XYZ file of C-alpha atoms in Angstrom:
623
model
C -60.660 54.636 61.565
C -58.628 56.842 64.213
C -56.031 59.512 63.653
C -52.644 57.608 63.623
C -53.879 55.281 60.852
C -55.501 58.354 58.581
C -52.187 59.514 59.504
C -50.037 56.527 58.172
C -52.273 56.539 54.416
C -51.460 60.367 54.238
C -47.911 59.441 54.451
C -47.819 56.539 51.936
C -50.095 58.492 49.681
C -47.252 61.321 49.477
C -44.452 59.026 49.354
C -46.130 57.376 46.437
C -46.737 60.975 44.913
C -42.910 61.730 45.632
C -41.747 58.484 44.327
C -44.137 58.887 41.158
C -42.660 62.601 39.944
C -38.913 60.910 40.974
C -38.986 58.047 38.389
C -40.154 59.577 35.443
C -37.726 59.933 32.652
C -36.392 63.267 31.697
C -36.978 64.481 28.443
C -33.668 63.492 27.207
C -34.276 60.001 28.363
C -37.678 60.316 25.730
C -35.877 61.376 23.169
C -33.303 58.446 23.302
C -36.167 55.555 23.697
C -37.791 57.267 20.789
C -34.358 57.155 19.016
C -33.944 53.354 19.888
C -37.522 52.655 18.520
C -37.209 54.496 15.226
C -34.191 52.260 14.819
C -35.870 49.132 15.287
C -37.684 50.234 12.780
C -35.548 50.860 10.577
C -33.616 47.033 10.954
C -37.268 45.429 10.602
C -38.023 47.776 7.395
C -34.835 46.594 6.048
C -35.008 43.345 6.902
C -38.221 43.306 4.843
C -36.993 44.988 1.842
C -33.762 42.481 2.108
C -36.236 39.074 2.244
C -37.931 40.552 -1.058
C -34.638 41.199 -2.438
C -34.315 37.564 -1.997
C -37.142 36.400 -3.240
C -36.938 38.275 -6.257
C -33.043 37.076 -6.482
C -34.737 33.041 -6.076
C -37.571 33.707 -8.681
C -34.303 34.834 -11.361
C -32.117 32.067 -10.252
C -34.806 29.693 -10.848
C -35.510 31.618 -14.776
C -31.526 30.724 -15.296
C -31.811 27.258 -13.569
C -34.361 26.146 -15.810
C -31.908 25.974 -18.631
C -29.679 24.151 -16.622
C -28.705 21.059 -17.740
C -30.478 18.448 -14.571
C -32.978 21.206 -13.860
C -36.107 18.408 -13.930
C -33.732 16.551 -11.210
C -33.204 19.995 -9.213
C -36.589 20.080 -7.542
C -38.099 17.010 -6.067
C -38.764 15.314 -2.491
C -36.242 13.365 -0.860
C -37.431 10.191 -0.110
C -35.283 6.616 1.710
C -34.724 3.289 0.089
C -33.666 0.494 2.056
C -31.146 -2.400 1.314
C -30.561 -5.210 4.070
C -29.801 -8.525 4.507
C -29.000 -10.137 7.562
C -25.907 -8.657 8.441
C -26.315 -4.962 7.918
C -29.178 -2.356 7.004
C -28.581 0.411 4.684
C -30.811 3.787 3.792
C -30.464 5.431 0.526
C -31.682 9.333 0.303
C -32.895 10.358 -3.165
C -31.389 13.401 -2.388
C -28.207 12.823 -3.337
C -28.329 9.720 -4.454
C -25.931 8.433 -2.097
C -26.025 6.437 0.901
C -27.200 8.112 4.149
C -27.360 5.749 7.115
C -25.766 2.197 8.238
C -26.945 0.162 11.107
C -24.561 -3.114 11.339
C -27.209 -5.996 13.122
C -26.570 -8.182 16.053
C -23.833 -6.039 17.495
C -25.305 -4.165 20.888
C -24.477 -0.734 21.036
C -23.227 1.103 24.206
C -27.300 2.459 25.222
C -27.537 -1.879 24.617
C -29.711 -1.422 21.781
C -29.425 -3.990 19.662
C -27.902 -3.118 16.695
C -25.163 -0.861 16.038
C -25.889 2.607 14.007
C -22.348 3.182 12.354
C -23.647 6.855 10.700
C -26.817 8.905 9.838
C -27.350 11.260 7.617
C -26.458 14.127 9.709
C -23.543 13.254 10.279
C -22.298 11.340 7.118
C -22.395 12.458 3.315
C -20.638 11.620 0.175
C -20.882 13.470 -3.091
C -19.876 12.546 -6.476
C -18.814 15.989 -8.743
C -17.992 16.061 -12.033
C -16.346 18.556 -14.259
C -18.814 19.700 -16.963
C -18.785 22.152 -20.407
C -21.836 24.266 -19.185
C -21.892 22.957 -15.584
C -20.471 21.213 -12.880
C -22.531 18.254 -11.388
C -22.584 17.971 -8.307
C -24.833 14.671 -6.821
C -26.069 16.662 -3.540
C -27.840 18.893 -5.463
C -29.672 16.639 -7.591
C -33.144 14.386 -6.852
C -32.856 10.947 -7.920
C -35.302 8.405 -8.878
C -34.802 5.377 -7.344
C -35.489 1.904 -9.260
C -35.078 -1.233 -6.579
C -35.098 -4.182 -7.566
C -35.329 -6.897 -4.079
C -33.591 -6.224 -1.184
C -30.020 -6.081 -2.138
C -30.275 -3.697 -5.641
C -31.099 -0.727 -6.158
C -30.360 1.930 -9.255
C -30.634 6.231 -8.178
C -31.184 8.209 -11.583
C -31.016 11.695 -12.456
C -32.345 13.013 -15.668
C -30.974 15.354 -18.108
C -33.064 17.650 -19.811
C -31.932 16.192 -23.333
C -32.514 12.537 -22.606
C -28.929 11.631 -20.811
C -28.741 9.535 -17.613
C -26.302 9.761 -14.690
C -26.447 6.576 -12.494
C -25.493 5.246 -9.271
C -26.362 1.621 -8.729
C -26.013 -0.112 -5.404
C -25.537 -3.732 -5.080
C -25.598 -5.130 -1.738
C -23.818 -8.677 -0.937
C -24.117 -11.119 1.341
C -22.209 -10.106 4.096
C -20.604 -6.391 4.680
C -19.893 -5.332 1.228
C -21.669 -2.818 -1.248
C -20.675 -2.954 -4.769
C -21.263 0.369 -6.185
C -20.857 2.205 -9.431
C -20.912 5.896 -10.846
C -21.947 5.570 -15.199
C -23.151 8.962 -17.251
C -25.320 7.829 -20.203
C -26.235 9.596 -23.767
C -23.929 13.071 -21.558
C -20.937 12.328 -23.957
C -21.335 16.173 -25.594
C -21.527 17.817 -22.130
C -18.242 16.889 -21.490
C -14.761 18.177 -22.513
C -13.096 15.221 -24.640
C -9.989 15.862 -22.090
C -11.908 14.863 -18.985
C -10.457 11.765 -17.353
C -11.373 11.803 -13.614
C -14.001 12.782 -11.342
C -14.005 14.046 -7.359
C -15.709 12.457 -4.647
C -16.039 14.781 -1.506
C -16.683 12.139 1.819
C -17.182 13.170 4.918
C -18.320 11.293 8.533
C -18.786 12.134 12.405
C -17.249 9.408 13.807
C -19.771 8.495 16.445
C -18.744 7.134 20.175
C -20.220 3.540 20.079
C -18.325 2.153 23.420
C -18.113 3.105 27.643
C -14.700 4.921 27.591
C -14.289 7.969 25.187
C -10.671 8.197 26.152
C -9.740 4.717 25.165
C -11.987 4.351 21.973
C -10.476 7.134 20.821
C -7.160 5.994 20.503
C -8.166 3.285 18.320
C -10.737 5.837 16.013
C -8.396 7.531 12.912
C -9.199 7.613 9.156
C -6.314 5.043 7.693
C -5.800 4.005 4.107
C -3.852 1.628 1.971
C -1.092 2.796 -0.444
C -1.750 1.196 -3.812
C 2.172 0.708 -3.763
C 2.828 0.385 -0.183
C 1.364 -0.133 3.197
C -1.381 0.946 5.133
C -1.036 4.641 7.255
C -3.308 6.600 9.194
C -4.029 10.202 10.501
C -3.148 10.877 14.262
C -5.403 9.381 16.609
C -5.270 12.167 19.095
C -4.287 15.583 17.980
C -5.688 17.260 14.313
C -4.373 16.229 11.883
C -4.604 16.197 7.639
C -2.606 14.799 4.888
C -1.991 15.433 1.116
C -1.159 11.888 -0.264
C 1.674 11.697 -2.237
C 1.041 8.204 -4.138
C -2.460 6.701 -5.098
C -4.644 4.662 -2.530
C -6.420 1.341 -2.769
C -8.749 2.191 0.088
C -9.897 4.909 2.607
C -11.188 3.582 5.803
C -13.481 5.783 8.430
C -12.611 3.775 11.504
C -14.073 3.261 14.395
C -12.436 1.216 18.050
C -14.557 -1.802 16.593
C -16.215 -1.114 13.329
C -15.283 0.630 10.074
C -16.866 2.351 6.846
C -13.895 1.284 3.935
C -14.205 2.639 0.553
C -12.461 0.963 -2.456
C -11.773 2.511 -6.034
C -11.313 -0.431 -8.494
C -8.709 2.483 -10.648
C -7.069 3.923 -7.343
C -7.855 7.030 -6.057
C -5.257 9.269 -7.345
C -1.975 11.068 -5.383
C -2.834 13.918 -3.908
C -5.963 12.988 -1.992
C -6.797 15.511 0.708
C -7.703 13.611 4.368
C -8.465 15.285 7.447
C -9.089 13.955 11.055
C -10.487 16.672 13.476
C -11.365 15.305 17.159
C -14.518 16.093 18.844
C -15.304 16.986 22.374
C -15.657 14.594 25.099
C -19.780 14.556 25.750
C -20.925 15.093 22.464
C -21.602 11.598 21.182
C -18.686 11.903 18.646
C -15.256 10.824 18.369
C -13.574 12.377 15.312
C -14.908 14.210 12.326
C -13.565 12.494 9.016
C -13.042 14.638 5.687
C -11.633 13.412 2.169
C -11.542 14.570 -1.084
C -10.857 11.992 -3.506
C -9.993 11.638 -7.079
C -10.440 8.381 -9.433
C -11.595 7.772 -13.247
C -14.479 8.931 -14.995
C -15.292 7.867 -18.459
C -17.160 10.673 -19.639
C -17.931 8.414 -22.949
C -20.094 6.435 -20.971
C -18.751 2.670 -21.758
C -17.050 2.337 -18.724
C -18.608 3.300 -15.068
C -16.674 4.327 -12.302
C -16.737 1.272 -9.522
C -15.994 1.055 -6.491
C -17.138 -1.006 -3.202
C -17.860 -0.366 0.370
C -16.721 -2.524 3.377
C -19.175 -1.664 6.321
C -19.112 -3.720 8.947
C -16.724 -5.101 12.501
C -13.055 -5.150 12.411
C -12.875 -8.655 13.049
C -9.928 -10.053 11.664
C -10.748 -13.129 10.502
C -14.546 -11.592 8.933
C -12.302 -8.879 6.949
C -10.237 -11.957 5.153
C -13.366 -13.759 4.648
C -15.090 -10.943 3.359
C -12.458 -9.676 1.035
C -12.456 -12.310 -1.230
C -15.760 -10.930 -2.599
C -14.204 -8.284 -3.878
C -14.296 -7.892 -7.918
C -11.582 -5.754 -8.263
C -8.758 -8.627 -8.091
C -6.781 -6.305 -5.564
C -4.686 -7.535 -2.990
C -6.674 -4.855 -0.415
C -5.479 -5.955 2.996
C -8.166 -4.959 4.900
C -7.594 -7.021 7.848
C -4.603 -4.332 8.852
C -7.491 -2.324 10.118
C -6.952 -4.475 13.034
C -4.140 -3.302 14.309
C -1.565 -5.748 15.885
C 1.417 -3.771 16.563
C 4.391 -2.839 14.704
C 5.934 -5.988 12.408
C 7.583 -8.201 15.955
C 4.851 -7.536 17.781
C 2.357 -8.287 14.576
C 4.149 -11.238 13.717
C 3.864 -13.191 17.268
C -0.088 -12.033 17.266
C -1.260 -12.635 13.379
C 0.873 -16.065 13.623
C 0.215 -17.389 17.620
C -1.575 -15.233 19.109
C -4.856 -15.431 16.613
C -4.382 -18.761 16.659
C -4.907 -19.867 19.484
C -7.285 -17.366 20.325
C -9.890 -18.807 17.613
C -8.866 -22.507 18.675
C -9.737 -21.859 22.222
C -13.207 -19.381 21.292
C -14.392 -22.209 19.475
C -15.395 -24.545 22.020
C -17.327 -21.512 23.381
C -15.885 -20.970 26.935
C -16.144 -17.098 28.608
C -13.981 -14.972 26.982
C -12.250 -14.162 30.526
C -11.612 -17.814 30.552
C -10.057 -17.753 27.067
C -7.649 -14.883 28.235
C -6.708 -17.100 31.574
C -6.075 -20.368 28.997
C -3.703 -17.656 26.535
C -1.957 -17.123 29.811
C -1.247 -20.459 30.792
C -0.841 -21.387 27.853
C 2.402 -19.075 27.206
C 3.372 -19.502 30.673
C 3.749 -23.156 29.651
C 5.444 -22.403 26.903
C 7.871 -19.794 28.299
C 8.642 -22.158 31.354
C 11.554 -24.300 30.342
C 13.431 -20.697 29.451
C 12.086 -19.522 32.529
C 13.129 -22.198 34.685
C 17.182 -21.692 33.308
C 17.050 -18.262 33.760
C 16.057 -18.797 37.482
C 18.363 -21.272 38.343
C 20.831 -19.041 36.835
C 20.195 -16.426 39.387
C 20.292 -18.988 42.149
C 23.626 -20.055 41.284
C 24.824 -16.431 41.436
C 22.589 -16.166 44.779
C 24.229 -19.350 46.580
C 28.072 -18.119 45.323
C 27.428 -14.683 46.711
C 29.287 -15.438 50.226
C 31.912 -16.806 47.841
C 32.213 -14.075 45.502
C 32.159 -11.710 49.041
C 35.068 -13.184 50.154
C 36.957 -13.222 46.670
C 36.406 -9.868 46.156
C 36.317 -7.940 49.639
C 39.708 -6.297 48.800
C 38.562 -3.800 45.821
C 36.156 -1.912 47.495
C 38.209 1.115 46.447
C 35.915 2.899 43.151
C 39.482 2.657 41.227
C 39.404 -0.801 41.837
C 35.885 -1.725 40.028
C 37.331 -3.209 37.236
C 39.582 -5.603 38.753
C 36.512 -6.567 40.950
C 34.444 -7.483 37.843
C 37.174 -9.316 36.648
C 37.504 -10.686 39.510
C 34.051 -11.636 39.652
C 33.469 -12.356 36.185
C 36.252 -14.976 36.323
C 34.908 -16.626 39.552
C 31.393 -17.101 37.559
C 33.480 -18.380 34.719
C 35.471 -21.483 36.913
C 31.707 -22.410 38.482
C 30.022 -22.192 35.061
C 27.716 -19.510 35.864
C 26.462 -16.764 33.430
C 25.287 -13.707 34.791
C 23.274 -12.428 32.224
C 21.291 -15.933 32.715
C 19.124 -14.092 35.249
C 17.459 -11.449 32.729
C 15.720 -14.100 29.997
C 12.478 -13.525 31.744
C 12.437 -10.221 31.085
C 13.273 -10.535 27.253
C 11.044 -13.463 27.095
C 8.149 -11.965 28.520
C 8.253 -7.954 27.043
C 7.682 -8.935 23.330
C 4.365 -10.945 24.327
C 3.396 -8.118 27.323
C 3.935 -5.980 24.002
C 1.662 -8.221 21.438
C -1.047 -8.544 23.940
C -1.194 -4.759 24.598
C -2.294 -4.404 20.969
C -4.010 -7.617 20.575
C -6.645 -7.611 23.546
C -7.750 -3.816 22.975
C -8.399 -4.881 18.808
C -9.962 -7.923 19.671
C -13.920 -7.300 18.991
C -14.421 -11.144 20.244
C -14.310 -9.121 23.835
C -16.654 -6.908 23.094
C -19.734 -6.547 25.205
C -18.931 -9.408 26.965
C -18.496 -9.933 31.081
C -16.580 -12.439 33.295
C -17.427 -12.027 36.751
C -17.348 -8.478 37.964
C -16.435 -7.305 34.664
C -19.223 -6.266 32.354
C -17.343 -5.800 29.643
C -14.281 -6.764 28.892
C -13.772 -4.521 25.969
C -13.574 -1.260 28.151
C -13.161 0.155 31.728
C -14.684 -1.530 35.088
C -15.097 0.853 37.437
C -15.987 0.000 40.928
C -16.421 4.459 41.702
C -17.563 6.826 39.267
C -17.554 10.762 39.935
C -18.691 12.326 36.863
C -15.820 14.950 36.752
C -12.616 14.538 34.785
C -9.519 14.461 37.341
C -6.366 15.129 35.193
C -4.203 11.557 35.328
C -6.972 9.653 36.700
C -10.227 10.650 34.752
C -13.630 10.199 36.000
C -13.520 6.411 37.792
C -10.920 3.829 39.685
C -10.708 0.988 37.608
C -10.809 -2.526 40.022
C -8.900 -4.456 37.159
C -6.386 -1.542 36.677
C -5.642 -1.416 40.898
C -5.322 -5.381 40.575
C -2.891 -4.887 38.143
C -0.804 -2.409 39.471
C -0.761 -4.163 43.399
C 0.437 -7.318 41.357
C 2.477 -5.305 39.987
C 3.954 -3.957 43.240
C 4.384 -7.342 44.783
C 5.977 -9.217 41.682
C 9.063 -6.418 41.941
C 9.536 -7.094 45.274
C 9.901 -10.717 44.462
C 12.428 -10.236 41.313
C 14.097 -7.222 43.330
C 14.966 -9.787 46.530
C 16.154 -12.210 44.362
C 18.391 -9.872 42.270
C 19.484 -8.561 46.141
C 20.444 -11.772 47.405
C 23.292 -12.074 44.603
C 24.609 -9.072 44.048
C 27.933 -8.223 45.297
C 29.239 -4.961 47.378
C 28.742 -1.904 45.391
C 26.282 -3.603 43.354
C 23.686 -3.770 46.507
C 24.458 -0.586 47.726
C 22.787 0.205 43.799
C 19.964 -1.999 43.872
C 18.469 -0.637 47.355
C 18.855 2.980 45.609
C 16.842 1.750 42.752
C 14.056 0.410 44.856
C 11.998 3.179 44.687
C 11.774 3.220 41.118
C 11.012 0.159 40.851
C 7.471 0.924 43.025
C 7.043 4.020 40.955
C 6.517 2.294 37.710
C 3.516 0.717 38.973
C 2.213 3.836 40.231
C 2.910 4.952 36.371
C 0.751 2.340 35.189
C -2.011 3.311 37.062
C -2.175 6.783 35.288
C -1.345 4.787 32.189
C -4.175 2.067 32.698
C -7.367 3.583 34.210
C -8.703 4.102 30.688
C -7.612 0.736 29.213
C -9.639 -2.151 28.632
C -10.377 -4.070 31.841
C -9.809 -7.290 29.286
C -6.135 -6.006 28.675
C -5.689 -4.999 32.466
C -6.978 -8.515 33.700
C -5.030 -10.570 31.192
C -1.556 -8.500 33.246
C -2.854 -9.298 36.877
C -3.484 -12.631 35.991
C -0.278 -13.309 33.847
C 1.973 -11.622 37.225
C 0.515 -13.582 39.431
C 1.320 -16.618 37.333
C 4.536 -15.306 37.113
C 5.177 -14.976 40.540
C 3.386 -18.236 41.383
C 5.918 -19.871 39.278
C 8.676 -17.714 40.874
C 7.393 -18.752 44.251
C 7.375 -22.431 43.525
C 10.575 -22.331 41.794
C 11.951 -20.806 45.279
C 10.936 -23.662 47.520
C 11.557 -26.432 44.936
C 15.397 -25.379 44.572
C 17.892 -27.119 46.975
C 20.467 -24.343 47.538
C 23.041 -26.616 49.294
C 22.690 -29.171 46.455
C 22.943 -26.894 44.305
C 25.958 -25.511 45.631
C 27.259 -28.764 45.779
C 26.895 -29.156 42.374
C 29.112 -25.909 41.424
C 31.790 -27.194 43.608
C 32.615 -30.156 41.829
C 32.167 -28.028 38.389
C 34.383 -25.507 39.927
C 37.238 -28.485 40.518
C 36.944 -29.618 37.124
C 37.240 -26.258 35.927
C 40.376 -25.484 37.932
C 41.938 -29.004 36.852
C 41.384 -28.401 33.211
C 41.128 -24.432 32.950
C 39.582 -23.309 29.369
C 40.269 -19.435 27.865
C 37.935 -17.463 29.061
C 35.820 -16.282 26.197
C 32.425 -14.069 26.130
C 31.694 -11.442 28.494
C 34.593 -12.372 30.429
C 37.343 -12.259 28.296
C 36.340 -8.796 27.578
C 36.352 -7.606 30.618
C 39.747 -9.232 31.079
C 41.070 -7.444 27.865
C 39.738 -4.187 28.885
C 41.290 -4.430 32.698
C 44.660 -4.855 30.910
C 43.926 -2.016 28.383
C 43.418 -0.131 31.410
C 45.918 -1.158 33.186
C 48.288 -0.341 30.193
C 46.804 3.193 29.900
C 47.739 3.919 33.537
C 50.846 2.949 33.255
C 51.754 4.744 30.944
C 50.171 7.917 32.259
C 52.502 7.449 35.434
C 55.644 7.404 33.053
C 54.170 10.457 31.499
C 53.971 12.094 35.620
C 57.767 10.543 36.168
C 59.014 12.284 33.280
């Protein structure tokens, strides 16, 4: 070892020294660590003395509890009971007494399990409390025994310690529906003689079962059914909650596509409490459903408390079917939990629209097929009315060198009125209406307007896929991104841009043919209105991305009809023939002139009215 490297240790050796005597705390610094431990200490002491506080506290509650009235039924193990057929498959927690879990068969769920888990006990509970001398009884604190009897019965009871009975019994039938009942037995005395009603506390995470949060969730809210009225519901996209101010037939937990209904045989009394809080985006929920209920108790024991459950799709024709096995001899109305629009729009898809749809599902073609037939189908319809209106707006289009000419000297703006006139009395002599040209418009908007609601509530579209589309029920995207983009969301939907470029080119069509027969000022308009016209596609874009690529797909296809038809009706349409035509009318007219009625006469009779009022104003200016 030479010199420079005994050297170099020396050195390290006193920095290490240095940096040794440097770091070490200062006596202050001791006494504040020693401070900090002595106060850990002290928290762990007392959180010692606090658990034996508790345990102590547990050990007396459990001296007073065993003079309680269910305390044999306040200790136990919770253990599930089963009832199934071959629809759905319900669990029962002793615990409770009261149904925990739902899983609705032969419906694939978005992971394409399948079978569709509607709610689980973590997320779903409903308790039955009643008002007592001594005590309340509340059913989630109370161990039941559980008595089945096959696969669709089953009875939960909870002992008294003086020989009474409370009872739940379950009765499952052969489709969606659970009968159910709430019955105190030989508990008569532990009652006041006054008590006529009992609470039922329900609550439910509404779980995400499809693709598109956004869209699902529009079509997720808690609704119910007026016993007097109609059916309402909480928002679907803000928080909302509700006192009711009448009774209720039925409260519904409702999913996009499948719903948890429950039905009091004697109402559930005004002033039920409902809330509807939303839940984040990512969590595997939609809403979170709350309601506290009121109905009838007979506290005598003679009469139970009954009620049913509907658990199952929102399939329209299912919900009628199913209703009828209801006991209660109710006129429930389920089948408004599919929602068809408001009363026009419901009317033209509960008495057409469903229909045809179940005529045309029946022979079991592709459900994209079945929404290309509907199209054709109302296209076929619509086409006689369509075909007048057109022609109407090629009259006006072939008379528009004609109506140039007759009308070239008001081009002043305080001459407008005589120009309509003008105009309006031209259209008159060749038998032309004006308004002719906008029946497609008001043909077309009420059923645009039925199928927005129909296609998204239609569950027959559910999980299935027509060409690129795998299902039809939700979005297709053809990019995904994984982060949210305000207006847009996470994905370009292909449907949505075929949509919106149909769109595009079937206002170009309508807005050169409304072009080529306006008149003067009237163009001048039209090409400033242009770019609106484009916008509003861009507007459904933003609007659409979410939607259904079933709904999207059933307005590309019924455009392009459209504008087929439009296109067809173009070339097919002999302008000079036409024009001929309106000659001769327009020499019959002038032989035999008729008063002008309608629009027309009107205008004429507000011309003179203005004329009149300037008149007189210039007599006033004289004066």
């Amino acid at each position: 070892m030479n010199k420079n490297t005994l050297t170099g240790f020396a050195l390290i050796a006193v920095l290490l020294v240095l940096f040794n005597w440097w770091s070490q705390p200062t006596q202050e610094e001791i006494d504040a660590y020693q401070r900090q431990q002595d106060s850990i200490a002290q928290i762990q002491a007392n959180a010692e003395q606090q658990k034996e506080e508790a345990l102590n506290a547990a050990k007396t509650e459990a001296v007073v509890d065993s003079a309680a009235l269910f305390y044999n039924a306040m200790n136990g193990k919770n253990e599930v009971v089963t009832l199934s057929n071959d629809k759905v498959v319900l669990s029962f927690n002793t615990k409770g007494g009261s149904l925990a879990s739902a899983k609705i068969l032969n419906f694939e769920d978005r992971d394409n399990n399948a079978d569709v888990t509607l709610f689980t006990s973590e997320g779903q509970q409903m308790n039955f409390v009643i008002d007592g001398k001594e005590d309340n009884i509340n059913t989630q604190n109370l161990y039941f025994t559980a008595h089945k009897e096959g696969d669709q019965k089953l009875v939960m009871t909870a002992e008294t310690n003086d020989g009474g009975q409370l009872q739940i019994n379950y009765e499952l039938g052969p489709n969606y529906m659970l009968h159910m009942s709430v019955q105190a037995q030989n508990m008569s005395k532990h009652f006041s003689s006054t008590l006529k009603d009992m609470t039922i506390l329900w609550q439910d995470s509404c779980r995400q079962q499809e693709a598109g949060f956004m869209f699902e969730n529009r079509y997720s809210t808690l609704t119910y059914k007026e016993t007097e009225g109609d059916t309402d519901y909480l928002s679907e996209t803000s928080e909302d909650e509700e006192t009711t101010e009448k009774a209720l037939d039925w409260i519904a937990f409702k999913n996009q596509f499948f719903s948890a209904v429950l039905i009091a045989k004697d109402d559930f009394q005004k002033g039920a409490h409902l809330v509807s809080t939303p839940q984040e985006k990512g969590t595997g929920f939609l809403k979170h459903y709350q309601a506290e209920l009121t109905t009838k108790f007979d506290p005598t024991g003679q009469e139970a408390s009954e009620f049913e459950m509907y658990i199952g799709p929102n399939d329209f024709r299912l919900i009628q079917s199913v209703e009828e096995q209801s006991t209660f001899g109710k006129d429930l109305d389920l089948e408004q939990l599919v929602y068809l629009g408001w009363p026009l729009f419901r009317i033209i898809n509960r008495w057409f629209t469903l229909y045809v749809f179940d005529f045309l599902t029946q022979f079991g073609f592709n459900m994209g097929i079945v929404l290309i037939l509907i199209t054709l189908l109302l296209k076929a319809i619509t086409f006689p009315m369509v075909k007048k209106s057109y022609l109407s707006s090629a009259k006006m289009r072939v008379l528009k060198p004609k109506l140039d000419e007759a009308t070239k000297q008001y081009n002043k703006p305080e001459d407008q009125m005589q120009k309509q006139q003008a105009m309006m009395q031209l259209y008159a002599q060749y038998g032309v209406s004006p308004l002719g040209g906008c029946l497609p418009m008001l043909i077309q908007m009420p059923i645009w307007i039925a199928m927005f609601n129909f296609v998204p509530n239609a569950i027959q579209l559910r999980r299935k896929s027509f060409l690129w589309i795998n299902d039809l029920s939700t979005y297709d995207p053809i990019v995904e991104w994984g982060t949210h983009i305000w207006g847009i969301g996470d994905h370009l939907s292909l449907t949505c841009i075929l949509f919106c470029v149909s769109n595009i080119l079937y206002s170009y069509m309508t807005m050169r043919q409304q072009r080529d027969q306006m008149v003067g000022q009237q163009a001048e308009q039209m090409k400033m209105m242009q770019w609106m016209m484009y916008l509003m596609p861009l507007m459904f874009f933003f609007m659409f991305n979410d939607y259904s690529a079933g709904l999207n797909f059933y307005y590309f296809i019924s455009l392009f009809f459209s504008a087929a038809i439009m296109w067809t009706l173009r070339k097919t349409t002999d302008d000079a023939k036409l024009l001929a035509i309106l000659e001769a009318r327009y020499k019959e007219n002038k032989n035999n002139p008729k008063k002008q009625s309608g629009l027309a006469a009107r205008l004429e009779a507000m011309q003179k009215q203005a004329e009149e009022l300037q008149r007189q104003r210039q007599n006033g200016y004289k004066k």
